[in-house]
């Protein structure tokens, strides 16, 4: 075969190398795009505020891309197309336009647009109000129906009616956390000694994920929550159910578990409304089994996960305030799990 020819079927190694380079270059882009959808993405907005944040992001991306292209164009023009010296007057004018006027104008426009979004974030909601407190490492949630009605406590799950403005009042008893549902709104810090506010308005029904966006200690990364956006009627039914006291244990193992729950002292930290358990240190468990996840969004709501959580708490969530109860006899653990599973 003559030199320089490539055997049929074979590809030039240069082409193979450039394919590999292209793939390598595209990989970060593809990985980045993989984060643009899903239940926890600020770039797949399902709320008014998240929509504004996403719009601001895309505008800044577009602006930065345009400016980058402009700079590359000017550089190529000056280096290749029309190289040469400029007079001092022209050079000074270019410096003033390119170095002062252009960046000041571009940044002022961006700042004005960013500030124009601010009032919406702070507008008070005139409907539902929810208090959320960041605990170590879970979320204390209380629905305030207004008009003097008693607040409805729950934990680690936030349900919202679609299309309604909801005011979320945020606090923390000890360290700073940050409340963030990327698909629905921006993040707001929860600061000890202060109450901060977030107004949000979900625009789509569905399930989303919220997270703590501020490092708050050992199990910061294990502090998430489920967000369920529901139709208004379904939400009203859910809230009415959450306001009701716990179901009576349905007999058998669950009833045995209810007794063990009392005698083991679980009620010292947890409340089960309608029973003698009135603790306020840990999450309210009145309708625990109606939630979709356990231990602040890190375990599924199943009997196995409940068992695992109670027996190995400190391994599942290091430094949580609840000790592991793995020393309890297996039969007792199973009974307590059956009782908790009955709290729908
Ligand atoms: Cu709470 Cu990080």
Coordinates of C-alpha atoms and ligand atoms in Angstrom, one line a residue:
X1 CA 0.0 0.0 0.0
X2 CA 1.4 3.4 -1.0
X3 CA 2.6 5.6 1.8
X4 CA 0.1 8.1 3.0
X5 CA -2.9 5.9 2.2
X6 CA -5.1 4.6 4.9
X7 CA -6.4 1.0 4.7
X8 CA -10.1 0.8 3.9
X9 CA -12.2 0.8 7.1
X10 CA -9.4 2.3 9.2
X11 CA -9.8 5.9 10.5
X12 CA -7.1 8.4 10.5
X13 CA -5.6 8.6 14.0
X14 CA -5.8 12.4 13.9
X15 CA -9.6 12.2 13.4
X16 CA -9.9 9.7 16.3
X17 CA -8.0 12.1 18.5
X18 CA -10.2 15.0 17.6
X19 CA -13.3 12.9 18.3
X20 CA -11.9 12.1 21.7
X21 CA -11.1 15.7 22.3
X22 CA -14.6 16.7 21.3
X23 CA -16.2 14.1 23.6
X24 CA -13.9 15.2 26.4
X25 CA -14.8 18.9 25.8
X26 CA -18.5 18.0 25.7
X27 CA -18.5 15.9 28.8
X28 CA -18.7 18.8 31.3
X29 CA -21.4 20.4 29.3
X30 CA -23.4 17.1 29.2
X31 CA -22.8 16.6 32.9
X32 CA -23.9 20.2 33.6
X33 CA -27.1 19.8 31.5
X34 CA -27.9 16.6 33.5
X35 CA -28.4 18.9 36.5
X36 CA -30.9 21.1 34.6
X37 CA -34.0 18.9 35.3
X38 CA -35.4 16.8 38.1
X39 CA -37.1 17.4 41.4
X40 CA -34.3 19.7 42.7
X41 CA -33.3 22.0 39.9
X42 CA -33.4 25.8 39.8
X43 CA -33.3 25.5 36.0
X44 CA -36.6 23.5 35.9
X45 CA -38.8 26.1 37.7
X46 CA -42.2 25.1 39.1
X47 CA -42.8 28.3 41.0
X48 CA -43.1 32.0 40.3
X49 CA -39.9 33.0 42.2
X50 CA -37.8 30.1 40.8
X51 CA -39.0 31.2 37.3
X52 CA -37.6 34.7 37.9
X53 CA -34.4 33.3 39.3
X54 CA -34.0 31.0 36.2
X55 CA -34.8 34.0 33.9
X56 CA -32.1 36.1 35.6
X57 CA -29.7 33.2 35.2
X58 CA -30.3 32.7 31.5
X59 CA -30.2 36.5 30.9
X60 CA -26.8 36.6 32.6
X61 CA -25.6 33.6 30.6
X62 CA -26.7 35.2 27.3
X63 CA -25.2 38.6 28.3
X64 CA -21.9 36.9 29.3
X65 CA -21.8 34.9 26.0
X66 CA -22.4 38.0 23.9
X67 CA -19.7 40.0 25.7
X68 CA -17.3 37.1 25.3
X69 CA -18.0 36.8 21.6
X70 CA -17.6 40.6 21.3
X71 CA -14.2 40.5 23.1
X72 CA -13.0 37.6 20.9
X73 CA -14.1 39.5 17.8
X74 CA -12.3 42.7 18.9
X75 CA -9.2 40.7 19.7
X76 CA -9.2 38.9 16.3
X77 CA -9.8 42.2 14.5
X78 CA -7.0 44.0 16.3
X79 CA -4.5 41.1 16.0
X80 CA -5.2 39.7 12.6
X81 CA -7.5 41.8 10.5
X82 CA -6.3 45.3 11.1
X83 CA -3.1 45.2 13.2
X84 CA -1.2 48.4 13.6
X85 CA -0.8 51.4 15.9
X86 CA -3.6 53.8 16.8
X87 CA -3.0 57.5 17.5
X88 CA -3.0 58.5 21.2
X89 CA -6.5 60.1 20.9
X90 CA -8.1 57.0 19.4
X91 CA -6.4 54.7 21.9
X92 CA -7.6 56.9 24.8
X93 CA -11.2 56.9 23.4
X94 CA -11.1 53.1 23.0
X95 CA -10.0 52.8 26.6
X96 CA -12.7 55.1 27.9
X97 CA -15.5 53.4 25.9
X98 CA -14.3 49.8 26.4
X99 CA -12.9 50.1 29.9
X100 CA -15.4 52.5 31.6
X101 CA -18.6 53.2 29.6
X102 CA -19.3 49.7 28.4
X103 CA -18.8 47.7 31.7
X104 CA -20.6 50.4 33.7
X105 CA -23.6 50.4 31.4
X106 CA -23.7 46.5 31.2
X107 CA -23.5 46.1 35.0
X108 CA -26.0 48.9 35.7
X109 CA -28.6 47.2 33.4
X110 CA -28.0 43.9 35.1
X111 CA -28.2 45.5 38.5
X112 CA -31.4 47.3 37.7
X113 CA -33.0 44.1 36.3
X114 CA -31.9 42.1 39.4
X115 CA -33.3 44.8 41.8
X116 CA -36.5 44.9 39.8
X117 CA -37.1 41.3 40.9
X118 CA -36.6 42.0 44.6
X119 CA -39.9 43.4 45.6
X120 CA -41.7 40.3 44.5
X121 CA -39.5 38.2 46.8
X122 CA -40.6 40.3 49.8
X123 CA -44.3 40.8 49.1
X124 CA -46.3 39.6 52.1
X125 CA -48.6 36.7 51.3
X126 CA -52.2 37.2 52.4
X127 CA -53.1 33.5 52.4
X128 CA -51.5 30.5 54.1
X129 CA -48.7 31.0 56.4
X130 CA -46.2 28.3 57.4
X131 CA -43.6 28.4 60.2
X132 CA -40.5 26.4 59.5
X133 CA -37.7 26.0 62.0
X134 CA -34.3 24.5 61.2
X135 CA -33.3 21.9 63.8
X136 CA -30.3 19.7 64.1
X137 CA -30.9 18.0 61.5
X138 CA -34.6 18.1 60.6
X139 CA -37.4 20.6 59.9
X140 CA -40.0 21.6 62.4
X141 CA -43.1 22.7 60.3
X142 CA -46.3 24.3 61.6
X143 CA -49.2 25.4 59.4
X144 CA -50.9 28.5 60.6
X145 CA -54.5 28.6 59.2
X146 CA -55.0 32.1 60.6
X147 CA -58.2 33.6 62.1
X148 CA -57.1 32.4 65.6
X149 CA -57.1 28.7 64.7
X150 CA -54.5 26.5 66.3
X151 CA -51.3 25.9 64.3
X152 CA -51.0 22.4 62.8
X153 CA -47.6 20.9 63.6
X154 CA -45.8 18.4 61.3
X155 CA -42.2 17.8 60.3
X156 CA -39.8 17.2 57.4
X157 CA -42.4 17.6 54.7
X158 CA -43.9 20.7 53.2
X159 CA -47.1 20.5 51.3
X160 CA -48.3 23.5 49.3
X161 CA -51.5 24.4 47.3
X162 CA -50.7 25.1 43.7
X163 CA -51.2 28.7 42.4
X164 CA -51.4 30.3 45.9
X165 CA -49.0 32.7 47.5
X166 CA -47.7 31.2 50.7
X167 CA -45.7 33.0 53.3
X168 CA -43.0 30.9 55.0
X169 CA -41.6 32.3 58.2
X170 CA -38.2 30.9 58.9
X171 CA -36.3 30.5 62.2
X172 CA -33.8 28.4 64.1
X173 CA -33.2 27.8 67.8
X174 CA -29.4 27.4 67.5
X175 CA -27.3 27.5 64.3
X176 CA -27.9 29.0 60.9
X177 CA -29.6 26.9 58.3
X178 CA -30.9 27.9 54.9
X179 CA -34.3 26.9 53.5
X180 CA -34.2 26.1 49.8
X181 CA -36.6 24.5 47.4
X182 CA -34.7 25.1 44.2
X183 CA -37.6 24.2 41.9
X184 CA -40.0 26.7 43.6
X185 CA -38.1 29.7 45.0
X186 CA -34.7 31.2 46.0
X187 CA -33.1 30.3 49.3
X188 CA -33.4 32.2 52.6
X189 CA -31.3 31.8 55.7
X190 CA -32.8 30.7 59.1
X191 CA -31.0 32.8 61.7
X192 CA -31.2 32.2 65.5
X193 CA -33.0 35.1 67.2
X194 CA -34.6 36.4 64.0
X195 CA -37.6 35.5 61.8
X196 CA -36.9 35.7 58.1
X197 CA -39.5 35.4 55.4
X198 CA -39.9 33.8 52.1
X199 CA -43.0 34.2 49.8
X200 CA -43.5 31.5 47.3
X201 CA -46.1 30.5 44.7
X202 CA -45.8 27.1 43.2
X203 CA -47.1 26.9 39.6
X204 CA -47.2 23.2 39.0
X205 CA -48.3 20.2 41.1
X206 CA -45.8 17.5 41.8
X207 CA -43.1 16.4 44.1
X208 CA -39.9 18.3 44.7
X209 CA -37.0 18.3 47.0
X210 CA -35.9 20.9 49.5
X211 CA -32.5 21.1 51.1
X212 CA -30.6 22.9 53.8
X213 CA -28.2 25.2 51.8
X214 CA -26.0 26.4 54.7
X215 CA -23.4 24.2 56.5
X216 CA -24.9 23.6 59.9
X217 CA -22.9 20.8 61.4
X218 CA -22.1 17.1 61.1
X219 CA -25.3 16.0 59.4
X220 CA -25.9 19.1 57.3
X221 CA -25.9 17.0 54.1
X222 CA -28.6 14.7 55.7
X223 CA -31.1 17.5 56.2
X224 CA -33.5 17.5 53.3
X225 CA -37.3 17.5 52.9
X226 CA -40.0 16.5 50.6
X227 CA -42.2 19.1 49.0
X228 CA -45.6 18.1 47.6
X229 CA -47.5 20.7 45.6
X230 CA -51.2 19.7 45.5
X231 CA -54.5 20.9 44.0
X232 CA -56.3 23.2 46.4
X233 CA -59.0 20.8 47.4
X234 CA -56.6 17.9 48.0
X235 CA -54.4 20.3 50.1
X236 CA -57.4 21.4 52.3
X237 CA -58.2 17.7 52.9
X238 CA -54.6 16.9 53.8
X239 CA -54.4 19.8 56.2
X240 CA -57.7 18.9 57.9
X241 CA -56.3 15.3 58.3
X242 CA -53.0 16.6 59.7
X243 CA -54.9 18.8 62.2
X244 CA -56.8 15.8 63.6
X245 CA -55.4 13.7 66.5
X246 CA -53.6 10.4 65.9
X247 CA -55.6 7.3 65.0
X248 CA -56.0 4.8 67.8
X249 CA -53.5 1.9 67.5
X250 CA -55.3 -0.8 65.6
X251 CA -54.7 -3.6 68.1
X252 CA -52.2 -6.5 68.0
X253 CA -48.5 -5.5 67.5
X254 CA -49.3 -1.9 66.9
X255 CA -51.1 -1.6 70.3
X256 CA -48.2 -3.4 72.0
X257 CA -45.9 -0.9 70.2
X258 CA -48.0 2.0 71.5
X259 CA -47.4 0.8 75.1
X260 CA -43.7 0.4 74.4
X261 CA -43.6 3.8 72.9
X262 CA -44.9 5.1 76.2
X263 CA -42.8 3.0 78.6
X264 CA -39.5 3.4 76.6
X265 CA -39.9 7.2 77.0
X266 CA -40.3 8.1 73.3
X267 CA -43.1 10.6 74.3
X268 CA -40.5 12.6 76.3
X269 CA -39.2 14.0 73.0
X270 CA -42.0 13.3 70.5
X271 CA -45.6 14.3 70.4
X272 CA -48.4 12.0 69.2
X273 CA -51.5 14.3 69.5
X274 CA -54.4 12.6 71.2
X275 CA -52.1 10.5 73.4
X276 CA -50.0 11.1 76.5
X277 CA -46.9 11.7 74.3
X278 CA -46.3 15.5 74.3
X279 CA -42.6 15.9 73.8
X280 CA -41.5 18.9 71.8
X281 CA -37.7 18.2 71.3
X282 CA -38.1 15.9 68.3
X283 CA -40.5 15.9 65.4
X284 CA -44.3 15.6 65.9
X285 CA -45.2 12.0 65.0
X286 CA -49.0 12.3 65.0
X287 CA -49.3 11.4 61.3
X288 CA -45.7 10.2 60.7
X289 CA -46.7 7.4 58.3
X290 CA -48.6 9.8 56.1
X291 CA -45.3 11.4 55.1
X292 CA -43.4 10.2 52.1
X293 CA -39.9 10.1 53.7
X294 CA -38.3 9.6 57.0
X295 CA -35.5 11.2 59.0
X296 CA -35.6 14.5 57.0
X297 CA -35.8 13.3 53.5
X298 CA -33.1 10.7 53.7
X299 CA -35.0 7.4 54.1
X300 CA -38.1 6.0 52.4
X301 CA -41.2 5.6 54.7
X302 CA -41.1 1.8 55.0
X303 CA -41.1 -0.5 58.0
X304 CA -37.5 -1.6 57.2
X305 CA -36.3 2.0 57.1
X306 CA -38.2 2.9 60.4
X307 CA -36.5 -0.1 62.0
X308 CA -33.1 0.9 60.7
X309 CA -33.6 4.5 61.8
X310 CA -34.6 3.6 65.4
X311 CA -32.0 0.9 65.9
X312 CA -29.0 2.7 64.2
X313 CA -29.9 6.4 64.5
X314 CA -26.4 7.6 65.2
X315 CA -25.0 5.7 62.2
X316 CA -27.7 6.9 59.9
X317 CA -27.5 10.5 61.0
X318 CA -24.3 11.2 63.0
X319 CA -24.7 13.5 66.0
X320 CA -28.5 13.6 65.8
X321 CA -30.1 14.4 69.2
X322 CA -31.9 11.0 69.2
X323 CA -29.8 8.1 70.5
X324 CA -29.7 4.8 68.8
X325 CA -32.2 2.3 70.3
X326 CA -30.5 -0.8 68.9
X327 CA -30.3 -2.3 72.5
X328 CA -34.1 -2.8 72.5
X329 CA -35.1 -6.4 72.0
X330 CA -35.9 -7.1 68.3
X331 CA -39.6 -7.9 69.1
X332 CA -40.0 -4.6 70.9
X333 CA -38.5 -2.7 68.0
X334 CA -40.8 -4.5 65.6
X335 CA -43.8 -3.5 67.7
X336 CA -42.8 0.1 67.9
X337 CA -42.3 0.1 64.1
X338 CA -45.8 -1.4 63.7
X339 CA -47.2 1.4 65.9
X340 CA -45.4 4.2 64.1
X341 CA -46.5 2.6 60.8
X342 CA -50.1 2.9 61.9
X343 CA -49.9 6.6 62.5
X344 CA -51.2 7.6 59.1
Ligands
LIG1 CU1 -29.2 22.7 58.3 CU2 -27.3 22.7 56.9

